[in-house]
Protein backbone atom coordinates (compact mmCIF):
# COMPACT_ATOMS: atom_id res chain seq x y z
CA UNK A 1 0.00 0.00 0.00
CA UNK A 2 2.86 2.32 0.90
CA UNK A 3 4.64 1.77 -2.40
CA UNK A 4 1.35 2.32 -4.25
CA UNK A 5 0.95 5.68 -2.50
CA UNK A 6 4.45 6.75 -3.57
CA UNK A 7 3.66 5.72 -7.14
CA UNK A 8 0.54 7.87 -7.15
CA UNK A 9 2.53 10.84 -5.79
CA UNK A 10 5.23 10.27 -8.42
CA UNK A 11 2.67 10.12 -11.24
CA UNK A 12 0.99 13.30 -9.96
CA UNK A 13 4.36 15.09 -9.92
CA UNK A 14 5.12 13.84 -13.44
CA UNK A 15 1.73 15.01 -14.71
CA UNK A 16 2.27 18.38 -13.07
CA UNK A 17 5.72 18.67 -14.66
CA UNK A 18 4.35 17.61 -18.06
CA UNK A 19 1.57 20.20 -17.81
CA UNK A 20 4.11 22.91 -16.97
CA UNK A 21 6.25 21.88 -19.95
CA UNK A 22 3.30 21.95 -22.34
CA UNK A 23 1.92 25.26 -21.05
CA UNK A 24 4.09 27.50 -23.34
CA UNK A 25 3.11 25.43 -26.40
CA UNK A 26 -0.58 25.59 -25.44
CA UNK A 27 -0.29 29.36 -24.88
CA UNK A 28 1.31 29.81 -28.31
CA UNK A 29 -1.40 27.82 -30.13
CA UNK A 30 -4.23 29.48 -28.21
CA UNK A 31 -2.76 32.95 -28.98
CA UNK A 32 -2.47 32.01 -32.66
CA UNK A 33 -6.26 31.57 -32.77
CA UNK A 34 -7.13 34.88 -31.07
CA UNK A 35 -7.18 38.54 -32.01
CA UNK A 36 -4.29 40.67 -30.74
CA UNK A 37 -6.56 42.39 -28.21
CA UNK A 38 -7.78 39.06 -26.79
CA UNK A 39 -4.21 37.94 -26.13
CA UNK A 40 -3.58 40.79 -23.70
CA UNK A 41 -6.94 40.75 -21.90
CA UNK A 42 -6.80 40.54 -18.12
CA UNK A 43 -7.70 38.20 -16.55
CA UNK A 44 -6.30 36.12 -19.42
CA UNK A 45 -8.58 33.82 -21.40
CA UNK A 46 -7.65 30.19 -21.71
CA UNK A 47 -9.55 29.78 -24.99
CA UNK A 48 -10.61 32.29 -27.70
CA UNK A 49 -14.22 33.39 -28.12
CA UNK A 50 -13.96 32.78 -31.85
CA UNK A 51 -11.38 30.42 -33.32
CA UNK A 52 -9.58 32.51 -35.96
CA UNK A 53 -8.13 29.80 -38.21
CA UNK A 54 -7.66 32.49 -40.85
CA UNK A 55 -4.60 33.73 -38.95
CA UNK A 56 -2.68 30.76 -40.36
CA UNK A 57 -3.61 31.79 -43.90
CA UNK A 58 -2.90 35.47 -43.31
CA UNK A 59 0.75 34.90 -42.38
CA UNK A 60 1.37 33.63 -45.92
CA UNK A 61 -0.07 36.91 -47.25
CA UNK A 62 1.80 39.24 -44.85
CA UNK A 63 5.31 37.76 -45.21
CA UNK A 64 7.00 35.62 -47.86
CA UNK A 65 6.63 32.44 -45.86
CA UNK A 66 7.16 30.20 -48.88
CA UNK A 67 10.45 31.90 -49.77
CA UNK A 68 11.72 31.64 -46.20
CA UNK A 69 10.77 27.95 -46.13
CA UNK A 70 12.66 27.34 -49.39
CA UNK A 71 15.72 29.17 -48.02
CA UNK A 72 15.61 27.13 -44.81
CA UNK A 73 15.47 23.86 -46.75
CA UNK A 74 18.29 25.09 -49.00
CA UNK A 75 20.49 25.32 -45.89
CA UNK A 76 19.05 22.35 -44.03
CA UNK A 77 19.57 19.63 -46.66
CA UNK A 78 23.33 20.11 -47.27
CA UNK A 79 23.94 20.63 -43.55
CA UNK A 80 22.17 17.34 -42.79
CA UNK A 81 24.20 15.50 -45.42
CA UNK A 82 27.49 17.07 -44.33
CA UNK A 83 26.99 16.57 -40.61
CA UNK A 84 25.78 12.97 -40.78
CA UNK A 85 28.45 11.92 -43.27
CA UNK A 86 31.50 13.58 -41.74
CA UNK A 87 30.64 12.98 -38.08
CA UNK A 88 30.25 9.30 -38.95
CA UNK A 89 33.63 9.23 -40.73
CA UNK A 90 35.36 11.05 -37.85
CA UNK A 91 33.78 8.75 -35.27
CA UNK A 92 34.94 5.69 -37.23
CA UNK A 93 38.46 7.08 -37.48
CA UNK A 94 38.78 7.78 -33.76
CA UNK A 95 37.21 4.46 -32.77
CA UNK A 96 38.80 2.03 -35.20
CA UNK A 97 41.97 3.49 -36.76
CA UNK A 98 45.41 4.12 -35.33
CA UNK A 99 47.29 7.31 -36.28
CA UNK A 100 49.84 9.60 -34.58
CA UNK A 101 48.38 11.91 -31.93
CA UNK A 102 44.92 10.30 -32.04
CA UNK A 103 44.21 10.85 -28.35
CA UNK A 104 45.50 14.44 -28.47
CA UNK A 105 43.30 15.28 -31.48
CA UNK A 106 40.27 13.71 -29.83
CA UNK A 107 40.93 15.62 -26.59
CA UNK A 108 41.13 18.88 -28.55
CA UNK A 109 37.82 18.11 -30.24
CA UNK A 110 36.16 17.39 -26.89
CA UNK A 111 37.69 20.59 -25.49
CA UNK A 112 35.91 22.62 -28.18
CA UNK A 113 32.63 21.58 -26.57
CA UNK A 114 33.62 23.58 -23.48
CA UNK A 115 33.99 26.82 -25.42
CA UNK A 116 30.93 29.12 -25.35
CA UNK A 117 29.84 30.05 -28.90
CA UNK A 118 30.39 33.74 -28.08
CA UNK A 119 34.16 33.12 -27.75
CA UNK A 120 34.52 32.07 -31.38
CA UNK A 121 31.91 34.44 -32.76
CA UNK A 122 34.11 37.43 -33.63
CA UNK A 123 37.09 35.45 -35.09
CA UNK A 124 34.70 33.34 -37.18
CA UNK A 125 32.85 36.39 -38.44
CA UNK A 126 36.14 38.10 -39.37
CA UNK A 127 37.28 34.98 -41.21
CA UNK A 128 34.12 34.80 -43.33
CA UNK A 129 34.33 38.55 -43.93
CA UNK A 130 37.88 38.17 -45.26
CA UNK A 131 36.69 35.35 -47.51
CA UNK A 132 33.90 37.58 -48.85
CA UNK A 133 31.20 35.11 -47.77
CA UNK A 134 28.99 37.49 -45.76
CA UNK A 135 25.40 37.55 -47.04
CA UNK A 136 25.82 34.06 -48.51
CA UNK A 137 24.92 30.62 -47.17
CA UNK A 138 28.56 29.42 -47.03
CA UNK A 139 29.11 30.30 -43.32
CA UNK A 140 25.96 28.37 -42.40
CA UNK A 141 26.61 25.29 -44.56
CA UNK A 142 30.35 24.79 -45.04
CA UNK A 143 31.37 24.04 -41.38
CA UNK A 144 29.00 21.07 -41.30
CA UNK A 145 31.33 19.20 -43.69
CA UNK A 146 34.06 19.14 -41.00
CA UNK A 147 32.53 16.76 -38.50
CA UNK A 148 29.53 18.84 -37.51
CA UNK A 149 30.83 19.55 -34.00
CA UNK A 150 32.49 17.77 -31.10
CA UNK A 151 29.32 16.26 -29.65
CA UNK A 152 28.37 14.42 -32.83
CA UNK A 153 31.93 13.10 -33.31
CA UNK A 154 31.96 11.92 -29.68
CA UNK A 155 28.54 10.25 -30.07
CA UNK A 156 29.54 8.39 -33.23
CA UNK A 157 32.89 7.31 -31.72
CA UNK A 158 31.13 5.78 -28.73
CA UNK A 159 28.78 3.86 -31.01
CA UNK A 160 31.60 2.50 -33.15
CA UNK A 161 33.51 1.49 -30.01
CA UNK A 162 30.50 -0.52 -28.79
CA UNK A 163 30.70 -2.77 -31.87
CA UNK A 164 32.98 -5.84 -31.41
CA UNK A 165 36.35 -5.53 -33.15
CA UNK A 166 36.09 -9.16 -34.25
CA UNK A 167 33.90 -7.93 -37.12
CA UNK A 168 36.79 -5.81 -38.42
CA UNK A 169 39.25 -8.67 -38.07
CA UNK A 170 36.96 -11.10 -39.87
CA UNK A 171 36.46 -8.62 -42.72
CA UNK A 172 40.23 -8.00 -42.96
CA UNK A 173 40.88 -11.74 -43.18
CA UNK A 174 38.32 -11.89 -46.01
CA UNK A 175 40.32 -9.25 -47.89
CA UNK A 176 38.29 -6.12 -47.16
CA UNK A 177 40.02 -2.79 -46.64
CA UNK A 178 39.00 -0.16 -44.04
CA UNK A 179 36.78 1.74 -46.51
CA UNK A 180 34.82 -1.44 -47.23
CA UNK A 181 34.64 -2.25 -43.51
CA UNK A 182 33.28 1.23 -42.81
CA UNK A 183 30.70 1.23 -45.63
CA UNK A 184 29.51 -2.38 -45.73
CA UNK A 185 30.12 -3.74 -42.21
CA UNK A 186 29.90 -0.99 -39.58
CA UNK A 187 27.76 1.71 -41.19
CA UNK A 188 24.57 -0.44 -41.23
CA UNK A 189 25.09 -1.15 -37.51
CA UNK A 190 25.13 2.53 -36.47
CA UNK A 191 21.93 3.61 -38.23
CA UNK A 192 20.20 4.55 -34.91
CA UNK A 193 23.08 6.88 -34.02
CA UNK A 194 22.96 8.42 -37.50
CA UNK A 195 19.25 9.12 -37.03
CA UNK A 196 19.97 10.81 -33.70
CA UNK A 197 22.63 13.00 -35.32
CA UNK A 198 20.18 13.84 -38.13
CA UNK A 199 17.41 14.68 -35.64
CA UNK A 200 19.54 17.07 -33.57
CA UNK A 201 20.97 18.65 -36.72
CA UNK A 202 17.47 19.21 -38.06
CA UNK A 203 16.26 20.91 -34.90
CA UNK A 204 19.45 23.02 -34.62
CA UNK A 205 19.23 24.31 -38.19
CA UNK A 206 15.44 24.68 -38.23
CA UNK A 207 15.44 26.81 -35.07
CA UNK A 208 18.71 28.65 -35.72
CA UNK A 209 18.12 32.37 -35.43
CA UNK A 210 21.53 33.67 -34.44
CA UNK A 211 23.54 32.33 -37.42
CA UNK A 212 21.29 33.77 -40.18
CA UNK A 213 20.98 37.02 -38.21
CA UNK A 214 24.77 37.50 -38.24
CA UNK A 215 25.61 36.37 -41.76
CA UNK A 216 22.54 37.29 -43.85
CA UNK A 217 21.60 40.86 -44.74
CA UNK A 218 19.46 40.43 -47.85
CA UNK A 219 15.81 39.79 -46.99
CA UNK A 220 15.46 37.43 -49.95
CA UNK A 221 17.98 35.08 -48.24
CA UNK A 222 16.26 35.01 -44.83
CA UNK A 223 15.31 31.72 -43.20
CA UNK A 224 12.04 30.99 -41.40
CA UNK A 225 13.45 31.80 -37.95
CA UNK A 226 14.75 35.15 -39.17
CA UNK A 227 11.69 35.83 -41.32
CA UNK A 228 9.48 35.85 -38.23
CA UNK A 229 11.03 39.22 -37.40
CA UNK A 230 9.21 40.69 -40.40
CA UNK A 231 5.96 40.27 -38.46
CA UNK A 232 7.26 42.42 -35.62
CA UNK A 233 6.60 46.13 -36.20
CA UNK A 234 8.51 49.10 -34.81
CA UNK A 235 5.70 50.38 -32.59
CA UNK A 236 2.99 47.71 -32.74
CA UNK A 237 3.02 44.04 -33.63
CA UNK A 238 0.36 41.54 -34.69
CA UNK A 239 1.11 39.04 -31.94
CA UNK A 240 -1.61 36.68 -33.09
CA UNK A 241 0.13 36.39 -36.49
CA UNK A 242 3.52 36.01 -34.83
CA UNK A 243 2.12 33.18 -32.70
CA UNK A 244 0.52 31.59 -35.79
CA UNK A 245 3.85 31.71 -37.65
CA UNK A 246 5.66 30.29 -34.61
CA UNK A 247 3.10 27.45 -34.44
CA UNK A 248 3.57 26.60 -38.12
CA UNK A 249 7.32 26.66 -37.67
CA UNK A 250 7.18 24.39 -34.63
CA UNK A 251 5.04 21.68 -36.24
CA UNK A 252 7.75 20.09 -38.48
CA UNK A 253 10.10 19.70 -35.49
CA UNK A 254 7.32 18.05 -33.47
CA UNK A 255 6.46 15.77 -36.40
CA UNK A 256 10.09 14.70 -36.80
CA UNK A 257 10.33 13.99 -33.06
CA UNK A 258 7.20 11.79 -33.04
CA UNK A 259 8.41 9.88 -36.09
CA UNK A 260 11.80 9.15 -34.54
CA UNK A 261 11.05 9.17 -30.81
CA UNK A 262 11.41 5.41 -30.35
CA UNK A 263 14.89 5.37 -31.88
CA UNK A 264 15.89 8.60 -30.16
CA UNK A 265 14.89 7.44 -26.67
CA UNK A 266 16.46 4.01 -27.24
CA UNK A 267 19.81 5.56 -28.21
CA UNK A 268 19.83 8.15 -25.43
CA UNK A 269 19.28 5.42 -22.82
PDB file of C-alpha atoms in Angstrom, residues 133-260:
ATOM      1  CA  UNK A 133      31.204  35.109 -47.775  1.00  0.00           C
ATOM      2  CA  UNK A 134      28.991  37.490 -45.762  1.00  0.00           C
ATOM      3  CA  UNK A 135      25.397  37.546 -47.043  1.00  0.00           C
ATOM      4  CA  UNK A 136      25.825  34.058 -48.506  1.00  0.00           C
ATOM      5  CA  UNK A 137      24.917  30.617 -47.173  1.00  0.00           C
ATOM      6  CA  UNK A 138      28.555  29.423 -47.031  1.00  0.00           C
ATOM      7  CA  UNK A 139      29.114  30.295 -43.317  1.00  0.00           C
ATOM      8  CA  UNK A 140      25.961  28.370 -42.399  1.00  0.00           C
ATOM      9  CA  UNK A 141      26.612  25.291 -44.557  1.00  0.00           C
ATOM     10  CA  UNK A 142      30.352  24.787 -45.042  1.00  0.00           C
ATOM     11  CA  UNK A 143      31.366  24.040 -41.382  1.00  0.00           C
ATOM     12  CA  UNK A 144      29.000  21.069 -41.297  1.00  0.00           C
ATOM     13  CA  UNK A 145      31.334  19.199 -43.689  1.00  0.00           C
ATOM     14  CA  UNK A 146      34.063  19.141 -41.002  1.00  0.00           C
ATOM     15  CA  UNK A 147      32.530  16.760 -38.497  1.00  0.00           C
ATOM     16  CA  UNK A 148      29.527  18.836 -37.508  1.00  0.00           C
ATOM     17  CA  UNK A 149      30.825  19.550 -34.001  1.00  0.00           C
ATOM     18  CA  UNK A 150      32.490  17.774 -31.100  1.00  0.00           C
ATOM     19  CA  UNK A 151      29.320  16.263 -29.646  1.00  0.00           C
ATOM     20  CA  UNK A 152      28.371  14.417 -32.831  1.00  0.00           C
ATOM     21  CA  UNK A 153      31.926  13.103 -33.305  1.00  0.00           C
ATOM     22  CA  UNK A 154      31.962  11.915 -29.680  1.00  0.00           C
ATOM     23  CA  UNK A 155      28.541  10.253 -30.073  1.00  0.00           C
ATOM     24  CA  UNK A 156      29.541   8.388 -33.233  1.00  0.00           C
ATOM     25  CA  UNK A 157      32.895   7.306 -31.725  1.00  0.00           C
ATOM     26  CA  UNK A 158      31.128   5.785 -28.733  1.00  0.00           C
ATOM     27  CA  UNK A 159      28.781   3.856 -31.010  1.00  0.00           C
ATOM     28  CA  UNK A 160      31.605   2.504 -33.147  1.00  0.00           C
ATOM     29  CA  UNK A 161      33.508   1.486 -30.009  1.00  0.00           C
ATOM     30  CA  UNK A 162      30.502  -0.515 -28.788  1.00  0.00           C
ATOM     31  CA  UNK A 163      30.704  -2.771 -31.872  1.00  0.00           C
ATOM     32  CA  UNK A 164      32.983  -5.839 -31.414  1.00  0.00           C
ATOM     33  CA  UNK A 165      36.355  -5.534 -33.153  1.00  0.00           C
ATOM     34  CA  UNK A 166      36.093  -9.162 -34.251  1.00  0.00           C
ATOM     35  CA  UNK A 167      33.900  -7.935 -37.120  1.00  0.00           C
ATOM     36  CA  UNK A 168      36.791  -5.809 -38.421  1.00  0.00           C
ATOM     37  CA  UNK A 169      39.249  -8.666 -38.072  1.00  0.00           C
ATOM     38  CA  UNK A 170      36.958 -11.098 -39.875  1.00  0.00           C
ATOM     39  CA  UNK A 171      36.459  -8.624 -42.721  1.00  0.00           C
ATOM     40  CA  UNK A 172      40.230  -7.999 -42.962  1.00  0.00           C
ATOM     41  CA  UNK A 173      40.878 -11.740 -43.184  1.00  0.00           C
ATOM     42  CA  UNK A 174      38.318 -11.891 -46.008  1.00  0.00           C
ATOM     43  CA  UNK A 175      40.324  -9.246 -47.890  1.00  0.00           C
ATOM     44  CA  UNK A 176      38.292  -6.121 -47.156  1.00  0.00           C
ATOM     45  CA  UNK A 177      40.021  -2.785 -46.641  1.00  0.00           C
ATOM     46  CA  UNK A 178      38.999  -0.164 -44.043  1.00  0.00           C
ATOM     47  CA  UNK A 179      36.783   1.739 -46.505  1.00  0.00           C
ATOM     48  CA  UNK A 180      34.825  -1.437 -47.226  1.00  0.00           C
ATOM     49  CA  UNK A 181      34.645  -2.252 -43.512  1.00  0.00           C
ATOM     50  CA  UNK A 182      33.279   1.234 -42.814  1.00  0.00           C
ATOM     51  CA  UNK A 183      30.700   1.234 -45.629  1.00  0.00           C
ATOM     52  CA  UNK A 184      29.509  -2.375 -45.725  1.00  0.00           C
ATOM     53  CA  UNK A 185      30.116  -3.739 -42.206  1.00  0.00           C
ATOM     54  CA  UNK A 186      29.901  -0.987 -39.585  1.00  0.00           C
ATOM     55  CA  UNK A 187      27.762   1.708 -41.191  1.00  0.00           C
ATOM     56  CA  UNK A 188      24.573  -0.440 -41.229  1.00  0.00           C
ATOM     57  CA  UNK A 189      25.088  -1.153 -37.507  1.00  0.00           C
ATOM     58  CA  UNK A 190      25.130   2.526 -36.468  1.00  0.00           C
ATOM     59  CA  UNK A 191      21.926   3.614 -38.228  1.00  0.00           C
ATOM     60  CA  UNK A 192      20.204   4.553 -34.910  1.00  0.00           C
ATOM     61  CA  UNK A 193      23.083   6.875 -34.018  1.00  0.00           C
ATOM     62  CA  UNK A 194      22.964   8.420 -37.500  1.00  0.00           C
ATOM     63  CA  UNK A 195      19.249   9.122 -37.032  1.00  0.00           C
ATOM     64  CA  UNK A 196      19.965  10.814 -33.696  1.00  0.00           C
ATOM     65  CA  UNK A 197      22.626  13.005 -35.321  1.00  0.00           C
ATOM     66  CA  UNK A 198      20.185  13.840 -38.126  1.00  0.00           C
ATOM     67  CA  UNK A 199      17.414  14.684 -35.638  1.00  0.00           C
ATOM     68  CA  UNK A 200      19.540  17.065 -33.568  1.00  0.00           C
ATOM     69  CA  UNK A 201      20.969  18.649 -36.722  1.00  0.00           C
ATOM     70  CA  UNK A 202      17.466  19.212 -38.063  1.00  0.00           C
ATOM     71  CA  UNK A 203      16.263  20.912 -34.895  1.00  0.00           C
ATOM     72  CA  UNK A 204      19.445  23.018 -34.617  1.00  0.00           C
ATOM     73  CA  UNK A 205      19.226  24.313 -38.191  1.00  0.00           C
ATOM     74  CA  UNK A 206      15.441  24.683 -38.226  1.00  0.00           C
ATOM     75  CA  UNK A 207      15.444  26.811 -35.066  1.00  0.00           C
ATOM     76  CA  UNK A 208      18.709  28.647 -35.719  1.00  0.00           C
ATOM     77  CA  UNK A 209      18.121  32.372 -35.427  1.00  0.00           C
ATOM     78  CA  UNK A 210      21.534  33.673 -34.444  1.00  0.00           C
ATOM     79  CA  UNK A 211      23.536  32.329 -37.419  1.00  0.00           C
ATOM     80  CA  UNK A 212      21.295  33.766 -40.177  1.00  0.00           C
ATOM     81  CA  UNK A 213      20.980  37.025 -38.209  1.00  0.00           C
ATOM     82  CA  UNK A 214      24.766  37.500 -38.242  1.00  0.00           C
ATOM     83  CA  UNK A 215      25.613  36.369 -41.757  1.00  0.00           C
ATOM     84  CA  UNK A 216      22.545  37.289 -43.853  1.00  0.00           C
ATOM     85  CA  UNK A 217      21.596  40.857 -44.741  1.00  0.00           C
ATOM     86  CA  UNK A 218      19.459  40.431 -47.846  1.00  0.00           C
ATOM     87  CA  UNK A 219      15.813  39.790 -46.988  1.00  0.00           C
ATOM     88  CA  UNK A 220      15.462  37.432 -49.954  1.00  0.00           C
ATOM     89  CA  UNK A 221      17.978  35.081 -48.237  1.00  0.00           C
ATOM     90  CA  UNK A 222      16.262  35.012 -44.831  1.00  0.00           C
ATOM     91  CA  UNK A 223      15.311  31.718 -43.198  1.00  0.00           C
ATOM     92  CA  UNK A 224      12.045  30.993 -41.399  1.00  0.00           C
ATOM     93  CA  UNK A 225      13.448  31.797 -37.946  1.00  0.00           C
ATOM     94  CA  UNK A 226      14.749  35.146 -39.169  1.00  0.00           C
ATOM     95  CA  UNK A 227      11.692  35.829 -41.322  1.00  0.00           C
ATOM     96  CA  UNK A 228       9.479  35.850 -38.232  1.00  0.00           C
ATOM     97  CA  UNK A 229      11.033  39.218 -37.395  1.00  0.00           C
ATOM     98  CA  UNK A 230       9.207  40.686 -40.398  1.00  0.00           C
ATOM     99  CA  UNK A 231       5.960  40.266 -38.457  1.00  0.00           C
ATOM    100  CA  UNK A 232       7.261  42.424 -35.622  1.00  0.00           C
ATOM    101  CA  UNK A 233       6.596  46.129 -36.204  1.00  0.00           C
ATOM    102  CA  UNK A 234       8.505  49.097 -34.813  1.00  0.00           C
ATOM    103  CA  UNK A 235       5.695  50.383 -32.586  1.00  0.00           C
ATOM    104  CA  UNK A 236       2.988  47.709 -32.742  1.00  0.00           C
ATOM    105  CA  UNK A 237       3.024  44.040 -33.629  1.00  0.00           C
ATOM    106  CA  UNK A 238       0.360  41.536 -34.687  1.00  0.00           C
ATOM    107  CA  UNK A 239       1.112  39.042 -31.943  1.00  0.00           C
ATOM    108  CA  UNK A 240      -1.614  36.677 -33.092  1.00  0.00           C
ATOM    109  CA  UNK A 241       0.133  36.391 -36.494  1.00  0.00           C
ATOM    110  CA  UNK A 242       3.523  36.006 -34.828  1.00  0.00           C
ATOM    111  CA  UNK A 243       2.119  33.176 -32.698  1.00  0.00           C
ATOM    112  CA  UNK A 244       0.518  31.592 -35.789  1.00  0.00           C
ATOM    113  CA  UNK A 245       3.845  31.710 -37.648  1.00  0.00           C
ATOM    114  CA  UNK A 246       5.656  30.289 -34.609  1.00  0.00           C
ATOM    115  CA  UNK A 247       3.105  27.446 -34.444  1.00  0.00           C
ATOM    116  CA  UNK A 248       3.566  26.601 -38.125  1.00  0.00           C
ATOM    117  CA  UNK A 249       7.325  26.665 -37.672  1.00  0.00           C
ATOM    118  CA  UNK A 250       7.178  24.389 -34.630  1.00  0.00           C
ATOM    119  CA  UNK A 251       5.043  21.684 -36.244  1.00  0.00           C
ATOM    120  CA  UNK A 252       7.751  20.090 -38.479  1.00  0.00           C
ATOM    121  CA  UNK A 253      10.104  19.697 -35.492  1.00  0.00           C
ATOM    122  CA  UNK A 254       7.317  18.050 -33.472  1.00  0.00           C
ATOM    123  CA  UNK A 255       6.458  15.766 -36.398  1.00  0.00           C
ATOM    124  CA  UNK A 256      10.090  14.702 -36.802  1.00  0.00           C
ATOM    125  CA  UNK A 257      10.325  13.987 -33.061  1.00  0.00           C
ATOM    126  CA  UNK A 258       7.203  11.795 -33.038  1.00  0.00           C
ATOM    127  CA  UNK A 259       8.407   9.876 -36.095  1.00  0.00           C
ATOM    128  CA  UNK A 260      11.795   9.154 -34.541  1.00  0.00           C
TER     129      UNK A 260
END
